[in-house]
mmCIF file of C-alpha atoms and ligand atoms in Angstrom:
data_model
loop_
_atom_site.group_PDB
_atom_site.id
_atom_site.type_symbol
_atom_site.label_atom_id
_atom_site.label_comp_id
_atom_site.label_asym_id
_atom_site.label_seq_id
_atom_site.Cartn_x
_atom_site.Cartn_y
_atom_site.Cartn_z
ATOM 1 C CA UNK A 27 -4.443 16.843 66.774
ATOM 2 C CA UNK A 28 -5.888 17.203 63.393
ATOM 3 C CA UNK A 29 -4.038 16.993 60.472
ATOM 4 C CA UNK A 30 -5.578 17.444 57.416
ATOM 5 C CA UNK A 31 -2.157 16.675 55.112
ATOM 6 C CA UNK A 32 -2.577 12.785 56.736
ATOM 7 C CA UNK A 33 -5.728 12.452 54.941
ATOM 8 C CA UNK A 34 -5.369 14.051 52.219
ATOM 9 C CA UNK A 35 -1.403 12.069 52.164
ATOM 10 C CA UNK A 36 -3.183 8.331 50.532
ATOM 11 C CA UNK A 37 -5.177 10.669 48.186
ATOM 12 C CA UNK A 38 -2.223 12.868 46.665
ATOM 13 C CA UNK A 39 -0.644 9.786 46.307
ATOM 14 C CA UNK A 40 -2.067 8.404 44.390
ATOM 15 C CA UNK A 41 -3.288 11.196 42.558
ATOM 16 C CA UNK A 42 0.909 11.804 41.698
ATOM 17 C CA UNK A 43 1.074 7.908 40.379
ATOM 18 C CA UNK A 44 -1.400 8.868 37.548
ATOM 19 C CA UNK A 45 -0.397 11.690 36.685
ATOM 20 C CA UNK A 46 3.279 10.272 36.887
ATOM 21 C CA UNK A 47 2.075 7.422 34.810
ATOM 22 C CA UNK A 48 1.070 8.879 32.544
ATOM 23 C CA UNK A 49 3.986 9.922 30.410
ATOM 24 C CA UNK A 50 4.935 6.273 29.902
ATOM 25 C CA UNK A 51 2.124 5.442 28.638
ATOM 26 C CA UNK A 52 2.099 8.208 25.503
ATOM 27 C CA UNK A 53 5.209 6.904 25.245
ATOM 28 C CA UNK A 54 4.191 3.671 24.661
ATOM 29 C CA UNK A 55 1.906 4.072 21.258
ATOM 30 C CA UNK A 56 -0.733 1.216 21.312
ATOM 31 C CA UNK A 57 1.194 -0.972 18.809
ATOM 32 C CA UNK A 58 -1.696 -2.999 17.463
ATOM 33 C CA UNK A 59 -3.886 0.426 16.953
ATOM 34 C CA UNK A 60 -1.738 1.824 14.946
ATOM 35 C CA UNK A 61 -1.676 -1.669 12.900
ATOM 36 C CA UNK A 62 -5.454 -2.035 12.890
ATOM 37 C CA UNK A 63 -5.976 1.536 11.094
ATOM 38 C CA UNK A 64 -3.246 0.341 8.801
ATOM 39 C CA UNK A 65 -3.966 -2.813 7.197
ATOM 40 C CA UNK A 66 -7.785 -3.418 6.456
ATOM 41 C CA UNK A 67 -7.957 -6.785 7.538
ATOM 42 C CA UNK A 68 -5.963 -6.641 10.723
ATOM 43 C CA UNK A 69 -8.449 -5.682 13.051
ATOM 44 C CA UNK A 70 -7.003 -3.655 16.174
ATOM 45 C CA UNK A 71 -8.205 -6.445 18.765
ATOM 46 C CA UNK A 72 -7.166 -9.552 16.283
ATOM 47 C CA UNK A 73 -3.761 -8.345 16.682
ATOM 48 C CA UNK A 74 -4.225 -7.893 20.098
ATOM 49 C CA UNK A 75 -4.871 -11.520 20.415
ATOM 50 C CA UNK A 76 -1.725 -13.396 18.290
ATOM 51 C CA UNK A 77 0.788 -12.354 21.376
ATOM 52 C CA UNK A 78 3.238 -10.223 19.853
ATOM 53 C CA UNK A 79 6.313 -9.260 22.480
ATOM 54 C CA UNK A 80 8.019 -6.100 21.840
ATOM 55 C CA UNK A 81 12.112 -6.592 21.804
ATOM 56 C CA UNK A 82 13.411 -3.789 23.759
ATOM 57 C CA UNK A 83 15.256 -1.745 21.483
ATOM 58 C CA UNK A 84 12.484 1.095 19.748
ATOM 59 C CA UNK A 85 12.977 1.922 16.548
ATOM 60 C CA UNK A 86 13.866 5.521 16.021
ATOM 61 C CA UNK A 87 9.807 7.090 15.559
ATOM 62 C CA UNK A 88 9.963 5.218 18.703
ATOM 63 C CA UNK A 89 8.048 2.214 17.520
ATOM 64 C CA UNK A 90 7.619 -1.514 18.857
ATOM 65 C CA UNK A 91 10.261 -4.281 17.164
ATOM 66 C CA UNK A 92 7.320 -7.249 16.959
ATOM 67 C CA UNK A 93 8.221 -11.189 17.283
ATOM 68 C CA UNK A 94 5.895 -13.831 18.023
ATOM 69 C CA UNK A 95 7.390 -17.637 18.925
ATOM 70 C CA UNK A 96 5.188 -20.277 17.993
ATOM 71 C CA UNK A 97 7.666 -23.860 19.368
ATOM 72 C CA UNK A 98 6.989 -27.113 17.950
ATOM 73 C CA UNK A 99 4.030 -28.628 19.168
ATOM 74 C CA UNK A 100 4.370 -31.347 21.941
ATOM 75 C CA UNK A 101 3.327 -34.421 20.004
ATOM 76 C CA UNK A 102 5.121 -33.441 16.511
ATOM 77 C CA UNK A 103 8.629 -32.757 18.806
ATOM 78 C CA UNK A 104 7.991 -36.765 20.414
ATOM 79 C CA UNK A 105 7.690 -38.336 16.967
ATOM 80 C CA UNK A 106 11.322 -37.558 16.387
ATOM 81 C CA UNK A 107 13.894 -38.866 16.579
ATOM 82 C CA UNK A 108 17.317 -39.644 19.203
ATOM 83 C CA UNK A 109 19.051 -36.258 18.828
ATOM 84 C CA UNK A 110 16.798 -34.547 16.235
ATOM 85 C CA UNK A 111 14.658 -31.494 16.342
ATOM 86 C CA UNK A 112 12.670 -29.359 15.188
ATOM 87 C CA UNK A 113 13.276 -27.293 11.967
ATOM 88 C CA UNK A 114 12.967 -23.705 12.553
ATOM 89 C CA UNK A 115 11.279 -21.270 10.521
ATOM 90 C CA UNK A 116 12.210 -17.783 10.313
ATOM 91 C CA UNK A 117 9.098 -15.077 8.593
ATOM 92 C CA UNK A 118 10.095 -11.533 7.888
ATOM 93 C CA UNK A 119 6.966 -9.452 6.434
ATOM 94 C CA UNK A 120 6.865 -6.184 6.381
ATOM 95 C CA UNK A 121 10.476 -4.994 5.846
ATOM 96 C CA UNK A 122 9.267 -2.915 3.153
ATOM 97 C CA UNK A 123 7.024 -0.195 5.224
ATOM 98 C CA UNK A 124 4.739 0.326 1.936
ATOM 99 C CA UNK A 125 4.294 -3.223 0.739
ATOM 100 C CA UNK A 126 1.049 -3.290 2.878
ATOM 101 C CA UNK A 127 -0.148 -6.330 1.705
ATOM 102 C CA UNK A 128 3.353 -8.010 1.901
ATOM 103 C CA UNK A 129 2.609 -7.026 6.398
ATOM 104 C CA UNK A 130 -1.165 -8.345 6.052
ATOM 105 C CA UNK A 131 -0.302 -11.779 4.868
ATOM 106 C CA UNK A 132 2.097 -12.990 7.411
ATOM 107 C CA UNK A 133 -0.848 -11.563 10.028
ATOM 108 C CA UNK A 134 -3.230 -14.169 8.242
ATOM 109 C CA UNK A 135 -0.457 -16.432 8.086
ATOM 110 C CA UNK A 136 -0.283 -16.421 12.044
ATOM 111 C CA UNK A 137 -3.737 -17.032 12.062
ATOM 112 C CA UNK A 138 -2.930 -20.821 10.295
ATOM 113 C CA UNK A 139 -0.637 -21.825 11.689
ATOM 114 C CA UNK A 140 -1.743 -23.795 14.580
ATOM 115 C CA UNK A 141 -3.983 -25.772 11.712
ATOM 116 C CA UNK A 142 -2.724 -28.833 9.844
ATOM 117 C CA UNK A 143 1.143 -29.672 10.546
ATOM 118 C CA UNK A 144 2.694 -26.342 10.530
ATOM 119 C CA UNK A 145 3.765 -27.094 13.953
ATOM 120 C CA UNK A 146 6.408 -29.790 13.180
ATOM 121 C CA UNK A 147 8.313 -26.548 13.120
ATOM 122 C CA UNK A 148 9.704 -23.887 15.804
ATOM 123 C CA UNK A 149 8.157 -20.932 13.950
ATOM 124 C CA UNK A 150 9.048 -17.030 14.541
ATOM 125 C CA UNK A 151 7.369 -14.592 13.021
ATOM 126 C CA UNK A 152 7.804 -10.838 12.891
ATOM 127 C CA UNK A 153 5.174 -9.393 10.890
ATOM 128 C CA UNK A 154 6.129 -5.828 10.367
ATOM 129 C CA UNK A 155 9.409 -5.326 9.597
ATOM 130 C CA UNK A 156 9.967 -2.086 9.185
ATOM 131 C CA UNK A 157 7.503 0.048 11.735
ATOM 132 C CA UNK A 158 8.315 3.367 10.945
ATOM 133 C CA UNK A 159 7.755 2.903 6.635
ATOM 134 C CA UNK A 160 4.927 0.578 7.228
ATOM 135 C CA UNK A 161 2.908 3.614 9.648
ATOM 136 C CA UNK A 162 4.404 6.821 8.346
ATOM 137 C CA UNK A 163 1.413 8.588 5.686
ATOM 138 C CA UNK A 164 2.059 7.639 3.458
ATOM 139 C CA UNK A 165 3.443 4.373 3.772
ATOM 140 C CA UNK A 166 7.419 4.498 2.386
ATOM 141 C CA UNK A 167 9.577 1.819 1.719
ATOM 142 C CA UNK A 168 12.396 2.796 3.703
ATOM 143 C CA UNK A 169 12.449 3.164 7.014
ATOM 144 C CA UNK A 170 12.982 7.179 9.240
ATOM 145 C CA UNK A 171 16.441 7.238 8.072
ATOM 146 C CA UNK A 172 15.537 6.980 5.078
ATOM 147 C CA UNK A 173 17.536 3.525 4.421
ATOM 148 C CA UNK A 174 16.231 0.216 2.253
ATOM 149 C CA UNK A 175 16.278 -2.371 5.030
ATOM 150 C CA UNK A 176 16.315 -4.239 2.229
ATOM 151 C CA UNK A 177 19.925 -3.509 1.055
ATOM 152 C CA UNK A 178 21.262 -2.138 4.326
ATOM 153 C CA UNK A 179 22.139 -6.359 5.438
ATOM 154 C CA UNK A 180 26.017 -6.641 5.791
ATOM 155 C CA UNK A 181 27.040 -9.372 2.996
ATOM 156 C CA UNK A 182 30.434 -9.248 1.969
ATOM 157 C CA UNK A 183 30.610 -6.999 -1.177
ATOM 158 C CA UNK A 184 28.521 -4.307 0.574
ATOM 159 C CA UNK A 185 31.525 -2.107 0.463
ATOM 160 C CA UNK A 186 32.372 -2.523 -2.371
ATOM 161 C CA UNK A 187 29.198 -2.212 -3.811
ATOM 162 C CA UNK A 188 26.291 -1.209 -2.500
ATOM 163 C CA UNK A 189 27.192 2.384 -3.592
ATOM 164 C CA UNK A 190 28.321 1.497 -6.822
ATOM 165 C CA UNK A 191 25.233 0.091 -7.841
ATOM 166 C CA UNK A 192 23.199 2.723 -6.086
ATOM 167 C CA UNK A 193 24.228 5.408 -7.692
ATOM 168 C CA UNK A 194 24.906 3.573 -11.232
ATOM 169 C CA UNK A 195 21.250 0.811 -11.386
ATOM 170 C CA UNK A 196 19.245 3.133 -9.379
ATOM 171 C CA UNK A 197 20.593 6.806 -10.398
ATOM 172 C CA UNK A 198 20.573 7.365 -6.716
ATOM 173 C CA UNK A 199 16.914 6.497 -5.692
ATOM 174 C CA UNK A 200 16.226 7.199 -2.665
ATOM 175 C CA UNK A 201 13.348 4.872 -2.227
ATOM 176 C CA UNK A 202 16.626 2.229 -2.681
ATOM 177 C CA UNK A 203 19.515 3.740 -1.004
ATOM 178 C CA UNK A 204 21.272 1.302 1.192
ATOM 179 C CA UNK A 205 22.680 3.687 4.026
ATOM 180 C CA UNK A 206 25.670 4.990 5.312
ATOM 181 C CA UNK A 207 27.440 1.885 6.069
ATOM 182 C CA UNK A 208 26.410 -1.759 5.767
ATOM 183 C CA UNK A 209 23.946 -3.195 8.765
ATOM 184 C CA UNK A 210 23.807 0.739 10.010
ATOM 185 C CA UNK A 211 20.027 0.367 11.086
ATOM 186 C CA UNK A 212 18.071 -0.778 14.260
ATOM 187 C CA UNK A 213 15.919 -2.888 12.210
ATOM 188 C CA UNK A 214 18.764 -4.707 10.226
ATOM 189 C CA UNK A 215 20.534 -5.146 13.131
ATOM 190 C CA UNK A 216 17.398 -6.596 15.214
ATOM 191 C CA UNK A 217 16.702 -8.816 12.533
ATOM 192 C CA UNK A 218 19.917 -10.125 12.114
ATOM 193 C CA UNK A 219 19.949 -10.435 15.801
ATOM 194 C CA UNK A 220 17.368 -13.071 15.015
ATOM 195 C CA UNK A 221 19.157 -14.742 12.584
ATOM 196 C CA UNK A 222 21.928 -15.346 14.739
ATOM 197 C CA UNK A 223 19.911 -15.732 18.041
ATOM 198 C CA UNK A 224 17.240 -18.189 16.582
ATOM 199 C CA UNK A 225 19.516 -20.020 14.150
ATOM 200 C CA UNK A 226 16.172 -20.423 11.977
ATOM 201 C CA UNK A 227 16.632 -23.768 8.793
ATOM 202 C CA UNK A 228 14.747 -21.482 6.707
ATOM 203 C CA UNK A 229 13.642 -17.528 5.758
ATOM 204 C CA UNK A 230 10.598 -16.454 3.659
ATOM 205 C CA UNK A 231 10.096 -13.268 3.548
ATOM 206 C CA UNK A 232 7.395 -11.218 1.800
ATOM 207 C CA UNK A 233 7.467 -8.905 -0.672
ATOM 208 C CA UNK A 234 5.321 -6.846 -2.950
ATOM 209 C CA UNK A 235 4.163 -6.134 -5.816
ATOM 210 C CA UNK A 236 6.167 -8.100 -8.705
ATOM 211 C CA UNK A 237 4.236 -11.288 -8.199
ATOM 212 C CA UNK A 238 6.154 -13.409 -8.024
ATOM 213 C CA UNK A 239 8.456 -16.135 -5.776
ATOM 214 C CA UNK A 240 12.367 -15.456 -5.595
ATOM 215 C CA UNK A 241 14.677 -18.489 -4.041
ATOM 216 C CA UNK A 242 18.244 -18.271 -2.744
ATOM 217 C CA UNK A 243 19.970 -20.682 -1.357
ATOM 218 C CA UNK A 244 21.441 -24.393 -0.956
ATOM 219 C CA UNK A 245 17.829 -26.759 -0.662
ATOM 220 C CA UNK A 246 15.713 -27.194 -4.036
ATOM 221 C CA UNK A 247 14.646 -24.722 -5.323
ATOM 222 C CA UNK A 248 10.231 -23.925 -5.558
ATOM 223 C CA UNK A 249 8.369 -24.151 -8.593
ATOM 224 C CA UNK A 250 5.946 -21.799 -7.373
ATOM 225 C CA UNK A 251 3.864 -21.006 -4.731
ATOM 226 C CA UNK A 252 0.052 -20.827 -5.292
ATOM 227 C CA UNK A 253 -0.383 -18.716 -8.765
ATOM 228 C CA UNK A 254 3.442 -17.201 -8.271
ATOM 229 C CA UNK A 255 5.788 -18.981 -10.020
ATOM 230 C CA UNK A 256 9.539 -18.524 -9.564
ATOM 231 C CA UNK A 257 11.487 -16.227 -10.925
ATOM 232 C CA UNK A 258 14.958 -15.150 -9.811
ATOM 233 C CA UNK A 259 16.085 -12.290 -9.809
ATOM 234 C CA UNK A 260 19.063 -12.205 -8.477
ATOM 235 C CA UNK A 261 20.610 -10.726 -5.708
ATOM 236 C CA UNK A 262 21.695 -7.371 -4.792
ATOM 237 C CA UNK A 263 24.175 -5.901 -2.262
ATOM 238 C CA UNK A 264 22.787 -5.957 1.124
ATOM 239 C CA UNK A 265 20.155 -7.427 0.018
ATOM 240 C CA UNK A 266 18.093 -10.196 2.956
ATOM 241 C CA UNK A 267 18.217 -13.059 -0.051
ATOM 242 C CA UNK A 268 21.910 -12.326 -1.227
ATOM 243 C CA UNK A 269 22.707 -12.374 2.992
ATOM 244 C CA UNK A 270 20.826 -15.215 4.149
ATOM 245 C CA UNK A 271 21.131 -17.686 1.106
ATOM 246 C CA UNK A 272 24.342 -16.796 -0.850
ATOM 247 C CA UNK A 273 26.554 -15.414 2.182
ATOM 248 C CA UNK A 274 25.012 -17.466 4.687
ATOM 249 C CA UNK A 275 23.551 -20.794 3.076
ATOM 250 C CA UNK A 276 20.405 -20.652 4.303
ATOM 251 C CA UNK A 277 17.796 -21.194 1.783
ATOM 252 C CA UNK A 278 15.863 -17.255 2.328
ATOM 253 C CA UNK A 279 12.384 -17.821 0.078
ATOM 254 C CA UNK A 280 10.850 -14.526 -1.028
ATOM 255 C CA UNK A 281 7.110 -14.600 -1.830
ATOM 256 C CA UNK A 282 5.967 -11.522 -3.550
ATOM 257 C CA UNK A 283 2.648 -10.334 -4.234
ATOM 258 C CA UNK A 284 0.604 -9.299 -6.638
ATOM 259 C CA UNK A 285 -0.278 -5.845 -5.027
ATOM 260 C CA UNK A 286 1.769 -4.113 -2.555
ATOM 261 C CA UNK A 287 -2.589 -1.821 -1.795
ATOM 262 C CA UNK A 288 -4.318 -5.522 -1.129
ATOM 263 C CA UNK A 289 -4.195 -9.427 -0.199
ATOM 264 C CA UNK A 290 -5.223 -11.649 -3.152
ATOM 265 C CA UNK A 291 -8.793 -13.813 -3.010
ATOM 266 C CA UNK A 292 -8.135 -15.560 -0.118
ATOM 267 C CA UNK A 293 -8.440 -18.686 -2.110
ATOM 268 C CA UNK A 294 -5.302 -17.768 -3.684
ATOM 269 C CA UNK A 295 -3.352 -16.766 -0.041
ATOM 270 C CA UNK A 296 -4.535 -20.840 0.963
ATOM 271 C CA UNK A 297 -2.778 -22.408 -1.963
ATOM 272 C CA UNK A 298 0.599 -19.951 -1.400
ATOM 273 C CA UNK A 299 0.622 -21.288 2.324
ATOM 274 C CA UNK A 300 -0.760 -25.002 1.884
ATOM 275 C CA UNK A 301 2.618 -25.128 -1.500
ATOM 276 C CA UNK A 302 4.940 -23.385 1.084
ATOM 277 C CA UNK A 303 4.000 -25.957 3.799
ATOM 278 C CA UNK A 304 4.209 -29.226 1.124
ATOM 279 C CA UNK A 305 7.529 -27.388 0.265
ATOM 280 C CA UNK A 306 8.471 -27.656 3.407
ATOM 281 C CA UNK A 307 7.897 -31.035 4.037
ATOM 282 C CA UNK A 308 9.713 -32.175 0.733
ATOM 283 C CA UNK A 309 12.775 -29.915 2.158
ATOM 284 C CA UNK A 310 13.815 -28.903 5.309
ATOM 285 C CA UNK A 311 13.605 -32.684 7.417
ATOM 286 C CA UNK A 312 14.601 -32.847 11.464
ATOM 287 C CA UNK A 313 17.765 -31.300 12.326
ATOM 288 C CA UNK A 314 20.656 -33.257 13.849
ATOM 289 C CA UNK A 315 21.144 -31.460 17.651
ATOM 290 C CA UNK A 316 24.332 -29.892 17.325
HETATM 291 ZN ZN1 ZN B 17 9.752 -4.811 -1.150
#
């Protein structure tokens, strides 16, 4: 018996599969294509080659939280003493979404990380900690909930001081709103989970546009990286420097580029990177396995 439906069934199932796969694709916007459009120095194809991995969590606007791990090189691990491990360095860029150069710089570092001795460390790199802010039109400092993520970390002084500081010192500047509660934001919780899980020995965060180097924590403070001189700004309730440097007793280096919208000349980018490597080499040696 002739059964046209039986012949059609494979084609029909292919068609249905194609239709049902569409919403899934639409729900996962191409992160690197969006970054490539936003950051002039990060072409989409170059971003794709960096091998960033998406966390299971998504931001409020549906963007991925991306990271990449670079374990220490095998020959560096082989050269470690007994019971030692490579130091771990966590890099966090773009926590303020309108500081485009701060994110661009971290993408640049990802291209340099295999050079020289940098792979004596285990790096975890988060180039864009606030994708909703960076990819907003126009880009904005806060996340999609209007929270300044760098005031949302759960520092011990948060409950008492974060809102008081916001009201009296910033006059309720909406760009500096610390959130309704400490750690209320998915991005802050995710960053916190990276700190808990990766257990970094150093955190490096990039910002703009103050053109300086800031430092919190127990190691010897750096004097300058490239043209950026140390100028300690002090800590704020809920800031990463306060949380990591004061509360968790980790060295937290804050790099403030001089311009939020464009990177410094390549030579200066290189000097910042090289001076950071020198500081790490002198101050952050191999750790005992605990
Ligand atoms: Zn900033």
